[in-house]
């Protein structure tokens, strides 16, 4: 299935390059361009609210992130964690502006505002910066209102309380109790997801040999959900035996997925496309899920449950530290970085018409994890000590205490990708390839091609660009 990006744009000028791509609603002072999930249309009359995460119209009481659109007012509420971004561009000389939910729309939006389209060519330094000049990303926890008053447009911005500041003094200090509390919150989140799904929905997990995807798989299976665990193998290695060990314990079948090197490499342009950035670490974390999605490994009617986010809230990738406050800061900083990385965005599943959930990233689970003290998370040289302690009461010790491998290191993926890119380009600068991919995507978007139709051609073009420098 070819991806079809979903997005929403609100502007105070007409955007002719979008008219043939989307539903258009002329509200008078504002125009809305909307391409949502199949069969979903905007209400005929304002005001209406668009859920930025699902790109569906919601009631006025919907929670952030949202776009509330009236005939002469647009109000944007950005979620505290900013997983699904909203972008903003303005020509202050002309008084023209636009809010949009997909960075690749910039080449079709900026010219109508009277602004040039320029790729910046390097990772943004400012937290609200993007790879496109003149386009900013709204900050987490922002409430922004732009309204027409007295013949001109007035922009008002306010910041809500930063919830991460509430967790600098964690209090859950018993490893077993903290682990049990997190498992209870995870089970409740999985039950909530299932209760909201149509009856008979099937589920899938991407199961490695680690504790995170293993915990989600265990809880989903024990809840009686119809579940298929998939485990990915690459030419550089795999964790199939470890994944199979847990499946045998649960009495369910494992579906091994063997990816070729070219399949993974060809997914780089799409990973960059859905992320909207080119940070090497973030792109490589996304590569496995992108490849699985692009190849249709998980059927579209199966809801995917992932273990993403656990490393961040549970100190899974901690660095050596001298004081407990150092580890608290590492965890909070790791969560804060996701506010700019888009790695937990819903853009890719929406484009493919699939559904994915990250139970560790639901707020009740995150709250328990952030309330857990450093001494519970890291003890005796082991990360996620609390989670492993609790899972050790449910699965054999070798499964619960297996050595940690990061998602993009599992199966040797990151090293394998690095070697391939160095061979192709003659440089160890992987990010240069990812930036070149974004430049190519931006060029295609300017022609109205918002979704990669030939990712291999995009990749080869990026390689040629890097080699020619």
Coordinates of C-alpha atoms in Angstrom, one line a residue:
X1 CA 0.0 0.0 0.0
X2 CA 1.4 3.4 -1.0
X3 CA 1.3 6.0 1.8
X4 CA -0.9 9.1 1.5
X5 CA 0.0 11.8 4.0
X6 CA -2.7 13.3 6.2
X7 CA -2.5 16.9 7.2
X8 CA -4.4 20.2 7.9
X9 CA -3.5 23.8 7.0
X10 CA -5.1 27.0 8.2
X11 CA -4.1 30.2 6.4
X12 CA -5.4 33.8 5.9
X13 CA -4.5 33.6 2.2
X14 CA -5.5 31.2 -0.5
X15 CA -3.1 28.4 -1.2
X16 CA -3.8 27.3 -4.8
X17 CA -1.2 24.5 -4.8
X18 CA -3.2 22.7 -2.2
X19 CA -6.6 23.0 -3.6
X20 CA -6.4 19.8 -5.8
X21 CA -4.9 17.8 -2.9
X22 CA -7.4 18.5 -0.1
X23 CA -10.8 19.4 1.0
X24 CA -11.0 23.2 1.1
X25 CA -13.2 25.2 3.5
X26 CA -13.4 28.9 2.8
X27 CA -14.5 30.5 6.1
X28 CA -14.2 34.1 5.1
X29 CA -11.1 35.5 6.7
X30 CA -9.5 32.0 7.0
X31 CA -9.2 29.1 4.6
X32 CA -8.7 25.5 5.7
X33 CA -7.1 22.7 3.6
X34 CA -7.7 19.3 5.0
X35 CA -6.7 15.8 4.0
X36 CA -7.8 13.4 6.8
X37 CA -8.3 9.7 7.1
X38 CA -10.4 8.0 4.4
X39 CA -14.1 8.9 4.6
X40 CA -13.5 11.8 7.1
X41 CA -14.5 15.3 6.2
X42 CA -14.6 18.6 8.0
X43 CA -17.9 19.9 9.4
X44 CA -19.6 22.3 7.0
X45 CA -19.8 25.2 9.5
X46 CA -17.3 26.6 12.0
X47 CA -16.3 26.5 14.7
X48 CA -14.7 23.1 14.6
X49 CA -11.8 21.4 16.2
X50 CA -9.2 19.2 14.5
X51 CA -7.3 16.6 16.6
X52 CA -3.7 17.0 15.4
X53 CA -2.7 13.5 16.4
X54 CA -5.5 11.7 14.5
X55 CA -6.4 14.4 12.0
X56 CA -10.1 13.9 12.8
X57 CA -12.6 16.6 13.7
X58 CA -13.4 16.6 17.4
X59 CA -15.7 18.3 19.9
X60 CA -14.7 21.7 21.2
X61 CA -13.6 20.0 24.4
X62 CA -10.9 17.9 22.8
X63 CA -7.5 17.7 24.5
X64 CA -4.3 19.0 23.0
X65 CA -2.9 18.9 20.4
X66 CA -5.7 20.6 18.6
X67 CA -6.6 23.3 16.0
X68 CA -9.8 25.2 16.9
X69 CA -10.9 27.0 13.8
X70 CA -13.5 29.8 13.6
X71 CA -14.2 32.2 10.7
X72 CA -11.7 34.8 12.0
X73 CA -9.8 33.0 14.8
X74 CA -7.5 30.0 14.9
X75 CA -6.4 28.6 18.3
X76 CA -3.6 26.0 18.5
X77 CA -3.1 23.9 21.6
X78 CA 0.2 22.0 21.6
X79 CA 0.4 19.0 23.9
X80 CA 2.9 19.0 26.8
X81 CA 5.1 16.4 25.0
X82 CA 4.6 17.7 21.5
X83 CA 4.6 14.3 19.8
X84 CA 2.6 15.6 16.8
X85 CA 3.9 19.0 15.7
X86 CA 2.2 22.1 14.4
X87 CA 4.3 24.4 12.2
X88 CA 3.9 28.1 11.6
X89 CA 5.1 30.5 8.9
X90 CA 4.4 34.3 8.7
X91 CA 5.2 37.1 6.3
X92 CA 5.0 40.1 8.7
X93 CA 5.3 42.6 5.8
X94 CA 2.2 41.3 4.1
X95 CA 0.4 40.1 7.2
X96 CA 0.0 36.6 5.7
X97 CA 0.4 33.4 7.8
X98 CA -0.3 29.7 7.9
X99 CA -0.4 26.9 10.5
X100 CA 0.2 23.4 9.1
X101 CA 0.8 19.9 10.5
X102 CA 3.3 18.6 7.9
X103 CA 6.7 20.2 7.3
X104 CA 6.8 18.9 3.7
X105 CA 3.9 21.2 2.9
X106 CA 6.3 24.2 3.2
X107 CA 7.1 24.4 -0.6
X108 CA 3.4 24.6 -1.3
X109 CA 2.6 27.1 1.5
X110 CA 5.5 29.6 1.6
X111 CA 5.2 31.0 -1.9
X112 CA 1.5 31.9 -1.3
X113 CA 2.6 33.8 1.8
X114 CA 5.2 35.7 -0.3
X115 CA 8.1 33.8 1.3
X116 CA 11.0 31.9 -0.4
X117 CA 11.5 28.2 0.0
X118 CA 15.0 27.5 1.3
X119 CA 16.5 24.3 2.8
X120 CA 18.8 25.2 5.6
X121 CA 21.1 22.2 5.2
X122 CA 21.9 21.6 8.9
X123 CA 20.2 20.6 12.1
X124 CA 18.3 23.5 13.7
X125 CA 19.9 25.1 16.7
X126 CA 16.8 26.8 18.2
X127 CA 14.3 24.5 19.8
X128 CA 11.5 25.8 17.5
X129 CA 13.7 25.7 14.4
X130 CA 13.2 23.4 11.4
X131 CA 15.1 22.4 8.3
X132 CA 13.2 25.0 6.3
X133 CA 13.9 28.7 6.6
X134 CA 10.9 30.8 7.8
X135 CA 9.1 27.8 9.3
X136 CA 9.0 27.3 13.0
X137 CA 7.6 24.5 15.1
X138 CA 5.3 25.6 17.9
X139 CA 6.8 24.9 21.4
X140 CA 5.4 22.2 23.7
X141 CA 2.6 23.3 26.0
X142 CA 1.9 26.3 23.9
X143 CA -1.6 27.9 23.5
X144 CA -1.5 30.2 20.6
X145 CA -4.4 32.3 19.2
X146 CA -4.3 34.3 16.0
X147 CA -7.4 36.5 15.5
X148 CA -8.6 39.3 13.2
X149 CA -9.2 42.5 15.1
X150 CA -9.4 46.1 14.0
X151 CA -8.5 45.1 10.4
X152 CA -5.3 43.3 11.3
X153 CA -4.2 39.9 12.7
X154 CA -3.2 39.7 16.3
X155 CA -1.1 36.7 17.5
X156 CA -1.2 35.8 21.2
X157 CA 1.0 33.1 22.7
X158 CA 1.0 31.6 26.2
X159 CA 2.9 28.7 27.8
X160 CA 1.2 26.2 30.0
X161 CA 2.8 24.6 33.1
X162 CA 5.6 22.3 32.1
X163 CA 4.7 18.9 33.6
X164 CA 8.2 17.6 33.6
X165 CA 9.1 20.1 36.3
X166 CA 6.9 18.1 38.7
X167 CA 9.3 15.1 38.7
X168 CA 12.6 16.4 40.1
X169 CA 11.9 14.7 43.4
X170 CA 10.7 11.2 42.6
X171 CA 9.3 9.3 45.6
X172 CA 8.7 5.6 44.5
X173 CA 11.7 4.1 46.3
X174 CA 10.9 0.4 46.4
X175 CA 12.0 -1.4 43.2
X176 CA 9.3 -4.1 43.3
X177 CA 6.5 -1.8 44.2
X178 CA 7.5 0.7 41.6
X179 CA 7.8 -2.0 39.0
X180 CA 4.4 -3.5 39.9
X181 CA 2.8 0.0 39.7
X182 CA 4.2 0.5 36.2
X183 CA 2.9 -2.9 35.1
X184 CA -0.5 -2.1 36.5
X185 CA -0.5 1.2 34.6
X186 CA 0.6 -0.6 31.4
X187 CA -2.1 -3.2 31.7
X188 CA -4.7 -0.5 32.2
X189 CA -3.5 1.4 29.1
X190 CA -3.6 -1.8 27.0
X191 CA -7.1 -2.5 28.3
X192 CA -8.1 1.1 27.4
X193 CA -6.8 0.7 23.9
X194 CA -8.7 -2.6 23.5
X195 CA -11.9 -1.1 24.9
X196 CA -11.8 1.7 22.3
X197 CA -11.1 -0.7 19.4
X198 CA -13.8 -2.4 17.3
X199 CA -14.8 -5.8 18.6
X200 CA -12.6 -8.6 17.1
X201 CA -9.6 -6.3 16.6
X202 CA -6.3 -8.2 16.3
X203 CA -3.0 -6.9 17.8
X204 CA 0.7 -7.1 16.9
X205 CA 3.9 -6.3 18.7
X206 CA 7.4 -5.8 17.4
X207 CA 9.2 -8.2 19.7
X208 CA 12.9 -8.0 20.3
X209 CA 14.8 -9.8 23.1
X210 CA 14.4 -6.8 25.4
X211 CA 12.3 -6.1 28.4
X212 CA 10.2 -3.3 26.9
X213 CA 8.6 -5.0 23.9
X214 CA 8.6 -8.2 26.0
X215 CA 6.6 -6.6 28.7
X216 CA 4.0 -5.2 26.3
X217 CA 3.8 -8.6 24.6
X218 CA 3.4 -10.4 27.9
X219 CA 0.7 -8.1 29.2
X220 CA -1.3 -8.1 25.9
X221 CA -1.1 -11.9 25.7
X222 CA -2.1 -12.3 29.4
X223 CA -5.0 -10.0 28.8
X224 CA -6.3 -12.4 26.2
X225 CA -5.9 -10.2 23.2
X226 CA -5.6 -11.9 19.8
X227 CA -1.9 -11.2 19.4
X228 CA 0.8 -11.8 16.8
X229 CA 4.4 -11.0 17.9
X230 CA 6.7 -10.1 15.0
X231 CA 10.5 -10.2 15.4
X232 CA 12.8 -8.5 12.9
X233 CA 16.0 -10.0 11.6
X234 CA 18.5 -8.2 9.5
X235 CA 21.6 -9.3 7.6
X236 CA 23.6 -7.9 10.5
X237 CA 22.0 -10.0 13.2
X238 CA 18.8 -10.7 15.0
X239 CA 17.2 -11.5 18.4
X240 CA 14.9 -14.2 17.1
X241 CA 15.9 -16.8 19.6
X242 CA 15.4 -14.4 22.5
X243 CA 12.0 -13.4 21.2
X244 CA 11.0 -17.1 20.7
X245 CA 11.9 -17.8 24.3
X246 CA 9.2 -15.5 25.6
X247 CA 6.7 -16.7 23.0
X248 CA 7.2 -20.2 24.1
X249 CA 6.6 -19.2 27.7
X250 CA 3.4 -17.5 26.6
X251 CA 2.3 -20.3 24.3
X252 CA 2.0 -18.1 21.3
X253 CA 3.6 -18.3 17.8
X254 CA 6.4 -15.9 16.8
X255 CA 6.4 -14.5 13.3
X256 CA 10.0 -13.9 12.2
X257 CA 10.5 -11.1 9.7
X258 CA 13.7 -11.3 7.6
X259 CA 14.6 -7.9 6.1
X260 CA 17.3 -7.5 3.5
X261 CA 20.0 -4.8 3.6
X262 CA 18.4 -3.0 0.6
X263 CA 15.0 -3.0 2.2
X264 CA 16.3 -1.3 5.3
X265 CA 18.4 1.2 3.4
X266 CA 15.6 2.0 1.0
X267 CA 13.5 3.0 4.0
X268 CA 15.8 5.9 4.9
X269 CA 14.0 8.5 2.8
X270 CA 10.6 7.5 4.3
X271 CA 12.0 7.7 7.8
X272 CA 13.3 11.2 7.1
X273 CA 10.0 12.1 5.5
X274 CA 7.7 11.1 8.4
X275 CA 10.1 12.5 11.0
X276 CA 10.6 15.8 9.2
X277 CA 14.2 15.9 10.4
X278 CA 17.6 14.3 9.7
X279 CA 19.2 13.7 13.1
X280 CA 21.2 10.4 12.6
X281 CA 20.3 8.8 15.9
X282 CA 16.5 9.5 15.5
X283 CA 16.4 8.3 11.9
X284 CA 18.1 5.1 12.8
X285 CA 15.8 4.4 15.7
X286 CA 12.9 4.8 13.3
X287 CA 14.3 2.6 10.5
X288 CA 13.0 -0.8 11.7
X289 CA 9.4 0.4 12.2
X290 CA 9.5 2.4 8.9
X291 CA 10.7 -0.7 7.0
X292 CA 8.1 -2.9 8.6
X293 CA 5.4 -0.3 7.8
X294 CA 6.6 0.3 4.3
X295 CA 6.6 -3.4 3.4
X296 CA 3.2 -4.1 5.0
X297 CA 4.7 -6.7 7.4
X298 CA 1.9 -6.1 9.9
X299 CA -1.5 -6.4 8.4
X300 CA -3.4 -3.1 8.4
X301 CA -6.2 -4.5 10.5
X302 CA -3.8 -5.4 13.3
X303 CA -3.2 -2.7 15.9
X304 CA 0.5 -2.4 16.7
X305 CA 1.6 -2.1 20.3
X306 CA 5.2 -1.0 20.8
X307 CA 7.7 -0.8 23.6
X308 CA 8.9 2.6 22.5
X309 CA 9.5 5.2 25.1
X310 CA 10.4 2.9 27.9
X311 CA 14.2 3.5 27.4
X312 CA 13.5 7.2 28.0
X313 CA 11.4 7.1 31.1
X314 CA 13.1 4.1 32.7
X315 CA 16.7 5.1 32.2
X316 CA 17.3 2.3 29.7
X317 CA 20.2 4.2 28.1
X318 CA 21.7 5.9 31.0
X319 CA 25.2 7.3 31.1
X320 CA 27.6 7.0 34.1
X321 CA 26.6 9.3 36.9
X322 CA 28.0 10.5 40.2
X323 CA 24.8 11.7 41.9
X324 CA 21.2 10.6 41.8
X325 CA 20.2 14.1 40.6
X326 CA 22.3 13.4 37.5
X327 CA 20.2 10.4 36.5
X328 CA 17.0 12.3 37.2
X329 CA 18.2 15.0 34.9
X330 CA 19.2 12.4 32.2
X331 CA 15.7 11.0 32.2
X332 CA 13.9 14.3 32.1
X333 CA 16.3 15.6 29.4
X334 CA 15.7 12.4 27.3
X335 CA 11.9 13.0 27.5
X336 CA 12.3 16.7 26.7
X337 CA 14.3 15.9 23.6
X338 CA 11.4 13.9 22.1
X339 CA 9.4 17.2 22.1
X340 CA 11.5 18.1 19.0
X341 CA 12.4 14.7 17.5
X342 CA 8.9 13.6 16.2
X343 CA 9.9 10.0 16.9
X344 CA 6.6 9.3 18.6
X345 CA 4.5 11.1 16.0
X346 CA 1.4 9.5 14.4
X347 CA 2.2 10.7 10.9
X348 CA 3.5 7.4 9.4
X349 CA 0.6 5.2 10.7
X350 CA -1.9 7.8 9.5
X351 CA -0.4 7.8 6.0
X352 CA -0.6 4.0 5.8
X353 CA -4.0 3.8 7.3
X354 CA -2.7 1.7 10.2
X355 CA -2.9 2.1 14.0
X356 CA 0.0 2.1 16.4
X357 CA 0.1 2.7 20.2
X358 CA 3.0 3.2 22.5
X359 CA 1.7 2.1 26.0
X360 CA 4.9 3.2 27.8
X361 CA 4.3 6.7 26.4
X362 CA 0.8 7.1 27.9
X363 CA 0.7 9.6 30.6
X364 CA -0.4 7.3 33.5
X365 CA 2.5 5.0 32.7
X366 CA 5.0 7.9 32.3
X367 CA 3.9 9.4 35.6
X368 CA 4.6 6.2 37.5
X369 CA 8.0 5.9 35.7
X370 CA 9.0 9.5 36.4
X371 CA 7.9 9.1 40.1
X372 CA 10.4 6.2 40.4
X373 CA 13.7 7.1 42.1
X374 CA 17.1 6.6 40.4
X375 CA 18.0 3.9 42.9
X376 CA 15.1 1.8 41.7
X377 CA 15.9 2.3 38.0
X378 CA 19.6 1.6 38.1
X379 CA 21.0 -0.8 40.7
X380 CA 23.9 -3.3 40.7
X381 CA 24.9 -2.0 37.2
X382 CA 21.5 -3.0 35.7
X383 CA 19.1 -0.5 34.0
X384 CA 15.3 -0.8 34.5
X385 CA 16.0 -2.7 37.7
X386 CA 12.4 -2.0 39.0
X387 CA 10.7 -3.2 35.8
X388 CA 12.9 -6.3 35.6
X389 CA 12.3 -7.1 39.3
X390 CA 8.5 -7.0 38.7
X391 CA 8.6 -9.0 35.5
X392 CA 10.9 -11.5 37.2
X393 CA 7.9 -12.6 39.1
X394 CA 6.1 -13.5 35.9
X395 CA 8.7 -14.8 33.5
X396 CA 11.9 -16.9 33.9
X397 CA 14.9 -14.9 35.2
X398 CA 16.9 -15.2 31.9
X399 CA 14.0 -13.4 30.1
X400 CA 13.5 -10.7 32.7
X401 CA 17.2 -9.9 33.2
X402 CA 18.5 -10.3 29.6
X403 CA 21.2 -7.8 28.6
X404 CA 19.9 -4.5 27.3
X405 CA 20.2 -3.8 23.5
X406 CA 18.9 -0.4 22.2
X407 CA 16.2 -0.7 19.5
X408 CA 18.5 0.7 16.8
X409 CA 21.4 -1.5 17.9
X410 CA 19.4 -4.7 18.1
X411 CA 20.4 -7.0 15.2
X412 CA 23.5 -4.8 14.6
X413 CA 21.3 -2.4 12.6
X414 CA 23.1 0.9 13.3
X415 CA 26.5 -0.4 12.6
X416 CA 25.3 -2.1 9.5
X417 CA 23.7 1.0 8.2
X418 CA 26.8 3.1 9.0
X419 CA 29.0 0.7 7.1
X420 CA 26.7 0.7 4.0
X421 CA 26.5 4.4 3.9
X422 CA 30.2 4.9 4.3
X423 CA 30.7 2.4 1.4
X424 CA 28.2 4.3 -0.7
X425 CA 29.4 7.8 0.0
X426 CA 33.0 7.5 1.1
X427 CA 32.3 9.4 4.3
X428 CA 31.3 8.5 7.9
X429 CA 28.9 11.4 8.0
X430 CA 25.6 9.6 8.0
X431 CA 23.6 12.7 8.8
X432 CA 24.8 14.2 5.5
X433 CA 22.9 11.4 3.7
X434 CA 19.8 12.0 5.8
X435 CA 20.0 15.8 5.1
X436 CA 20.3 15.1 1.4
X437 CA 17.3 12.9 1.5
X438 CA 15.3 15.7 3.1
X439 CA 16.4 18.1 0.4
X440 CA 15.2 15.6 -2.2
X441 CA 11.9 15.2 -0.5
X442 CA 11.5 19.0 -0.4
X443 CA 12.2 19.2 -4.1
X444 CA 9.6 16.6 -4.8
X445 CA 7.1 18.3 -2.5
X446 CA 7.4 21.5 -4.5
X447 CA 6.1 19.6 -7.5
X448 CA 3.1 18.4 -5.5
X449 CA 4.6 15.0 -4.7
X450 CA 4.2 14.8 -0.9
X451 CA 4.8 11.1 -0.5
X452 CA 7.8 9.1 -1.7
X453 CA 6.8 7.0 -4.8
X454 CA 10.4 5.8 -5.5
X455 CA 12.4 5.8 -2.2
X456 CA 15.3 4.0 -3.9
X457 CA 15.7 6.8 -6.4
X458 CA 15.6 9.4 -3.6
X459 CA 18.3 7.5 -1.7
X460 CA 20.5 7.2 -4.7
X461 CA 20.1 10.9 -5.5
X462 CA 21.1 11.7 -1.9
X463 CA 24.2 9.5 -2.2
X464 CA 25.2 11.2 -5.4
X465 CA 24.8 14.6 -3.7
X466 CA 27.0 13.6 -0.8
X467 CA 29.7 12.0 -3.0
X468 CA 29.9 15.1 -5.2
X469 CA 30.9 17.4 -2.3

